[in-house]
């Protein structure tokens, strides 16, 4: 009897091991504070192993275009939509996950600049000794939008000599060291760094909510379509929504 039970247990374990998948996920690095814990919960619940590959949206877009093997992609619409048009994703798997506003971050404990209106933001930028945002040339969605905002405010020439562009989350170190006074960020990015706090969101007319909708899909070249779909379903679940909202962004999965 014991032998039979042992054999049944071994068979169950072998079956679980055989069904466990290894997923590779391309993820816009701005979302790491929210996606890391959600992914750990998914791994514990399913037995699947997920490798998260974080980079700027532009870098990941080009890696998908180059045909790199990947199972799931989660990017802002500005990078996602061109890939969708190029049929880089499995049909019927497009899933909006979250929406982010663009905000201004400062070092915790320091005076917060007034960014409550277009004129106030303009004055705060001009008054800053130096500012930071991700490098638009490196594919950073925040950097692209920040440069556009500064241009819209008509202060591009004045801001150029005191603007520091960084790869990814490099703004954090600049703020902590006092090398810049403020940075353009997404709240979920700033949530990774307890030394920082949000001064406030950009005024509504300077936001770009459509392009900062983060969308997931199963890659067309996945070898694990079922597990990849399950992962996206988890990203859009009520449990994941609570984590996403706690990091300062709006969950979209249940809409």
Coordinates of C-alpha atoms in Angstrom, one line a residue:
X1 CA 0.0 0.0 0.0
X2 CA 2.8 2.4 0.9
X3 CA 4.6 1.6 -2.3
X4 CA 1.4 2.3 -4.3
X5 CA 1.0 5.7 -2.5
X6 CA 4.7 6.5 -3.1
X7 CA 4.3 5.7 -6.8
X8 CA 1.1 7.9 -7.0
X9 CA 2.9 10.8 -5.3
X10 CA 5.9 10.5 -7.7
X11 CA 3.6 10.4 -10.6
X12 CA 1.8 13.5 -9.4
X13 CA 5.1 15.3 -8.9
X14 CA 6.4 14.3 -12.3
X15 CA 3.1 15.5 -13.9
X16 CA 3.4 18.9 -12.1
X17 CA 7.0 19.2 -13.2
X18 CA 6.2 18.3 -16.8
X19 CA 3.4 20.9 -16.9
X20 CA 5.5 23.7 -15.3
X21 CA 6.6 26.2 -17.9
X22 CA 9.5 28.7 -18.1
X23 CA 8.4 32.1 -19.3
X24 CA 10.5 35.0 -20.5
X25 CA 8.7 38.3 -20.2
X26 CA 9.8 41.7 -21.7
X27 CA 8.6 44.4 -19.3
X28 CA 9.0 48.2 -19.3
X29 CA 11.3 48.8 -16.4
X30 CA 9.0 51.6 -15.0
X31 CA 6.6 48.9 -13.8
X32 CA 9.0 46.7 -11.8
X33 CA 7.8 47.8 -8.3
X34 CA 4.3 46.5 -9.2
X35 CA 5.1 43.6 -11.5
X36 CA 7.8 41.9 -9.3
X37 CA 5.4 40.9 -6.4
X38 CA 2.6 40.0 -8.8
X39 CA 5.0 37.7 -10.7
X40 CA 6.1 36.0 -7.5
X41 CA 2.5 35.3 -6.6
X42 CA 1.9 33.8 -10.0
X43 CA 5.0 31.5 -9.7
X44 CA 3.9 30.3 -6.3
X45 CA 0.3 29.6 -7.5
X46 CA 1.2 27.8 -10.7
X47 CA 4.7 26.4 -10.4
X48 CA 5.7 28.2 -13.6
X49 CA 9.0 30.0 -13.6
X50 CA 9.1 33.6 -14.9
X51 CA 12.2 35.5 -16.0
X52 CA 11.5 39.2 -16.1
X53 CA 13.6 41.2 -18.6
X54 CA 13.4 44.9 -17.8
X55 CA 14.6 47.7 -20.1
X56 CA 13.3 50.9 -21.7
X57 CA 10.3 50.5 -24.0
X58 CA 12.3 51.5 -27.0
X59 CA 15.0 48.9 -26.4
X60 CA 12.4 46.1 -25.8
X61 CA 10.5 47.1 -28.9
X62 CA 13.6 46.6 -31.1
X63 CA 14.4 43.3 -29.4
X64 CA 10.9 42.0 -30.3
X65 CA 11.3 43.3 -33.9
X66 CA 14.6 41.5 -34.1
X67 CA 12.9 38.2 -33.4
X68 CA 14.3 37.5 -30.0
X69 CA 12.6 34.6 -28.2
X70 CA 10.0 35.8 -25.7
X71 CA 6.7 34.7 -24.3
X72 CA 5.0 37.8 -23.0
X73 CA 5.5 41.5 -23.7
X74 CA 4.2 44.4 -21.5
X75 CA 4.9 47.9 -22.9
X76 CA 3.3 51.3 -23.1
X77 CA 1.1 51.8 -26.1
X78 CA 3.6 54.1 -27.8
X79 CA 5.9 51.0 -28.1
X80 CA 3.3 48.3 -28.1
X81 CA 1.0 49.5 -30.9
X82 CA 3.6 49.4 -33.7
X83 CA 4.5 45.8 -32.8
X84 CA 0.8 44.9 -32.8
X85 CA 0.5 46.3 -36.3
X86 CA 3.6 44.2 -37.3
X87 CA 1.8 41.1 -36.1
X88 CA 4.4 40.4 -33.4
X89 CA 1.7 39.1 -31.0
X90 CA -0.8 36.3 -30.9
X91 CA -4.3 37.4 -32.0
X92 CA -6.8 37.8 -29.2
X93 CA -4.2 38.2 -26.4
X94 CA -4.0 42.0 -26.2
X95 CA -4.8 43.0 -22.6
X96 CA -4.6 46.5 -21.1
X97 CA -3.0 46.2 -17.6
X98 CA -2.4 49.6 -16.1
X99 CA -2.4 53.3 -16.8
X100 CA 0.1 55.8 -15.4
X101 CA 0.2 59.6 -15.0
X102 CA 3.5 61.5 -15.3
X103 CA 4.7 63.2 -12.1
X104 CA 7.5 65.2 -10.7
X105 CA 9.7 63.6 -8.0
X106 CA 12.0 65.2 -5.5
X107 CA 14.3 64.0 -2.7
X108 CA 12.2 63.1 0.4
X109 CA 12.2 65.9 3.0
X110 CA 13.1 68.7 0.5
X111 CA 10.7 71.4 -0.6
X112 CA 8.2 70.3 -3.2
X113 CA 7.9 72.5 -6.3
X114 CA 4.5 73.7 -7.3
X115 CA 3.4 71.8 -10.4
X116 CA -0.3 72.2 -10.0
X117 CA -0.8 74.3 -13.2
X118 CA 1.0 74.9 -16.5
X119 CA 2.3 78.2 -15.3
X120 CA 3.4 76.8 -12.0
X121 CA 5.2 73.9 -13.6
X122 CA 7.0 76.2 -16.0
X123 CA 8.1 78.5 -13.2
X124 CA 9.3 75.5 -11.1
X125 CA 11.3 74.1 -14.0
X126 CA 13.0 77.4 -14.7
X127 CA 13.8 77.9 -11.0
X128 CA 15.4 74.5 -10.7
X129 CA 19.2 74.3 -10.7
X130 CA 19.0 71.1 -12.7
X131 CA 16.4 68.5 -13.7
X132 CA 16.5 64.9 -14.9
X133 CA 14.5 62.5 -17.1
X134 CA 15.2 59.3 -19.0
X135 CA 17.1 59.6 -22.3
X136 CA 14.7 59.9 -25.2
X137 CA 17.4 58.6 -27.5
X138 CA 17.5 55.4 -25.5
X139 CA 13.8 54.7 -25.9
X140 CA 12.7 56.0 -22.5
X141 CA 9.0 56.8 -22.8
X142 CA 9.2 59.3 -19.9
X143 CA 12.1 61.1 -21.6
X144 CA 10.2 61.4 -24.8
X145 CA 7.2 62.9 -23.1
X146 CA 9.3 65.2 -20.8
X147 CA 11.1 66.6 -23.8
X148 CA 7.8 67.3 -25.5
X149 CA 6.4 69.0 -22.4
X150 CA 9.4 71.3 -22.1
X151 CA 9.0 72.1 -25.8
X152 CA 5.3 72.9 -25.3
X153 CA 6.1 75.2 -22.4
X154 CA 8.4 77.2 -24.7
X155 CA 11.5 76.8 -22.5
X156 CA 13.5 74.2 -24.4
X157 CA 16.5 76.5 -24.9
X158 CA 16.6 77.6 -21.2
X159 CA 16.3 74.0 -19.9
X160 CA 18.8 72.4 -22.3
X161 CA 22.0 73.2 -20.3
X162 CA 20.5 72.1 -17.0
X163 CA 18.8 68.9 -18.1
X164 CA 20.4 65.6 -17.3
X165 CA 19.2 62.5 -19.3
X166 CA 19.7 59.1 -17.7
X167 CA 19.3 55.5 -18.7
X168 CA 16.2 54.0 -17.0
X169 CA 16.1 54.8 -13.2
X170 CA 19.3 56.7 -13.2
X171 CA 17.4 59.8 -12.1
X172 CA 17.2 58.3 -8.6
X173 CA 20.9 58.6 -7.9
X174 CA 21.0 62.2 -9.3
X175 CA 18.2 63.2 -6.9
X176 CA 19.7 61.5 -3.9
X177 CA 23.1 63.1 -4.5
X178 CA 21.5 66.5 -4.9
X179 CA 22.8 66.8 -8.5
X180 CA 19.3 67.7 -9.7
X181 CA 16.3 69.3 -7.9
X182 CA 13.5 67.3 -9.6
X183 CA 12.8 64.6 -12.1
X184 CA 10.1 63.5 -14.5
X185 CA 8.9 60.1 -13.4
X186 CA 6.0 57.7 -13.2
X187 CA 4.8 57.2 -9.6
X188 CA 5.4 53.4 -9.8
X189 CA 9.0 54.1 -10.6
X190 CA 9.5 56.4 -7.7
X191 CA 7.9 53.8 -5.4
X192 CA 11.1 51.7 -5.8
X193 CA 13.1 54.4 -3.9
X194 CA 12.1 55.3 -0.4
X195 CA 14.5 58.4 -0.5
X196 CA 12.1 60.0 -3.1
X197 CA 8.6 61.4 -3.0
X198 CA 6.2 62.7 -5.5
X199 CA 5.7 66.5 -5.6
X200 CA 2.6 66.0 -7.8
X201 CA 1.4 65.0 -11.2
X202 CA 1.8 67.1 -14.3
X203 CA -1.3 69.3 -15.1
X204 CA -3.9 67.3 -16.9
X205 CA -3.4 69.1 -20.2
X206 CA 0.3 68.0 -20.2
X207 CA -0.4 64.4 -19.5
X208 CA -0.5 61.7 -22.3
X209 CA -2.8 59.1 -20.7
X210 CA -3.4 57.2 -24.0
X211 CA 0.3 56.5 -24.6
X212 CA 0.9 55.6 -20.9
X213 CA -1.5 52.7 -21.0
X214 CA 0.5 49.6 -20.5
X215 CA -0.6 46.7 -22.6
X216 CA 0.4 43.0 -22.5
X217 CA 0.2 40.3 -25.1
X218 CA 1.5 36.8 -25.9
X219 CA 4.4 37.0 -28.3
X220 CA 3.8 35.4 -31.7
X221 CA 7.0 33.2 -31.2
X222 CA 6.2 31.9 -27.8
X223 CA 6.7 28.2 -27.1
X224 CA 4.4 28.3 -24.0
X225 CA 1.1 29.9 -25.2
X226 CA -1.1 28.4 -22.4
X227 CA 1.2 29.5 -19.6
X228 CA 1.8 32.9 -21.2
X229 CA -2.0 33.5 -21.4
X230 CA -2.3 32.4 -17.8
X231 CA 0.3 34.9 -16.8
X232 CA -1.5 37.8 -18.6
X233 CA -4.8 36.7 -16.9
X234 CA -3.0 37.0 -13.6
X235 CA -1.7 40.5 -14.4
X236 CA -5.3 41.5 -15.1
X237 CA -6.8 39.8 -12.0
X238 CA -8.4 41.5 -9.0
X239 CA -5.5 40.4 -6.8
X240 CA -3.0 42.1 -9.2
X241 CA -5.1 45.2 -9.4
X242 CA -4.7 45.8 -5.6
X243 CA -0.9 45.7 -6.0
X244 CA -0.9 47.9 -9.0
X245 CA -3.0 50.5 -7.3
X246 CA -0.8 50.5 -4.2
X247 CA 2.1 51.6 -6.4
X248 CA 0.4 54.7 -7.7
X249 CA -0.9 53.6 -11.0
X250 CA -4.4 52.7 -12.2
X251 CA -5.2 49.0 -12.9
X252 CA -7.1 48.4 -16.1
X253 CA -7.4 44.6 -16.2
X254 CA -11.0 44.4 -14.8
X255 CA -12.5 47.0 -17.2

